[in-house]
XYZ file of C-alpha atoms in Angstrom:
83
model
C 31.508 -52.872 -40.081
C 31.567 -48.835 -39.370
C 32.929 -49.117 -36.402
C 36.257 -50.130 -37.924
C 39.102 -47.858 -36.960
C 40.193 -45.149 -39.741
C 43.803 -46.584 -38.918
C 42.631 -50.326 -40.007
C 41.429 -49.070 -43.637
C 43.699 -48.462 -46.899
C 44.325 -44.878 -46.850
C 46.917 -42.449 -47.854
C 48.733 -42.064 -44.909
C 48.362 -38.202 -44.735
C 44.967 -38.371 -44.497
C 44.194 -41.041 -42.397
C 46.352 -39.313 -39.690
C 44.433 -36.048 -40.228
C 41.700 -38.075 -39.644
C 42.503 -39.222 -36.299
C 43.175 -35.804 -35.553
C 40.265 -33.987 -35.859
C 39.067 -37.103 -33.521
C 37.486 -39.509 -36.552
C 38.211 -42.783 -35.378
C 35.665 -45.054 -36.914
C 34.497 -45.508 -40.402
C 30.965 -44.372 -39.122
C 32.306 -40.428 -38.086
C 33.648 -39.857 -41.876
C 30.627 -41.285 -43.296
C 28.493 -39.048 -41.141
C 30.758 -36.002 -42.575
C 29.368 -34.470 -46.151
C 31.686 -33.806 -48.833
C 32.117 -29.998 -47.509
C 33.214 -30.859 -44.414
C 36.085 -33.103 -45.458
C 37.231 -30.276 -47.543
C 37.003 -27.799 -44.603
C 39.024 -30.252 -42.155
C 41.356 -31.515 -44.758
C 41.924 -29.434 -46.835
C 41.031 -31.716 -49.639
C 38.918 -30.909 -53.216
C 35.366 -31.571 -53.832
C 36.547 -34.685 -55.934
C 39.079 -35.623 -53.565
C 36.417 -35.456 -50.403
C 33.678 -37.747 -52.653
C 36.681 -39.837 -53.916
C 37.516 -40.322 -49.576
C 33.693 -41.136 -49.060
C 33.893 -43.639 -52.021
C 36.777 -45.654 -50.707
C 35.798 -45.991 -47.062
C 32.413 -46.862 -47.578
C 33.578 -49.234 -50.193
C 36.101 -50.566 -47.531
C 33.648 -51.332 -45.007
C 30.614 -52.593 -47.232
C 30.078 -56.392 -47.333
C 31.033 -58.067 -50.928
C 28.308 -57.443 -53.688
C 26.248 -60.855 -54.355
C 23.492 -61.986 -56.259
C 20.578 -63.994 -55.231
C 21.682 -66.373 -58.552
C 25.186 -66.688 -56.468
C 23.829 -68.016 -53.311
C 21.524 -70.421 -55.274
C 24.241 -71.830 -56.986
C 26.538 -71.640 -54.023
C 23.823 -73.986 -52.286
C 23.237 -76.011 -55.107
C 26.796 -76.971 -55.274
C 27.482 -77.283 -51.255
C 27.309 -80.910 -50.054
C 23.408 -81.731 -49.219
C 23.233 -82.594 -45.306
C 22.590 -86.184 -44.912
C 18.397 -87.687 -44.242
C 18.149 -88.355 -40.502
């Protein structure tokens, strides 16, 4: 999942294309970037960069589920037939 392409995820336009121009293509290179580093290529606040952070990895992160969910889930699915 962080190799998805910046231009794939729900960004502000303006950003995501500053993105791909300082050559972060992939979810993985702004995830590898600390909050000071967005601000120095972006331009952006110290809120604004951990805000970025927050919303990409939250993109790109598999949905949150408990270990009660996939019981139940089970549970409810169809039991496979005896051979």
């Amino acid at each position: 999942m962080a190799t998805r392409h910046v231009s794939r995820l729900a960004l502000d336009p303006y950003l995501r294309d500053h993105l791909i121009a300082n050559n972060l293509t992939t979810a993985r290179d702004v995830l590898l970037l600390s909050p000071l580093d967005l601000m120095e290529l972006l331009g952006l606040t110290w809120t604004a960069a951990h805000q970025l952070l927050a919303d990409v990895s939250a993109q790109i992160s598999p949905p949150y589920s408990t270990a009660y969910d996939v019981f139940t889930q089970q549970a409810t699915a169809e039991a496979p037939a005896p051979l």
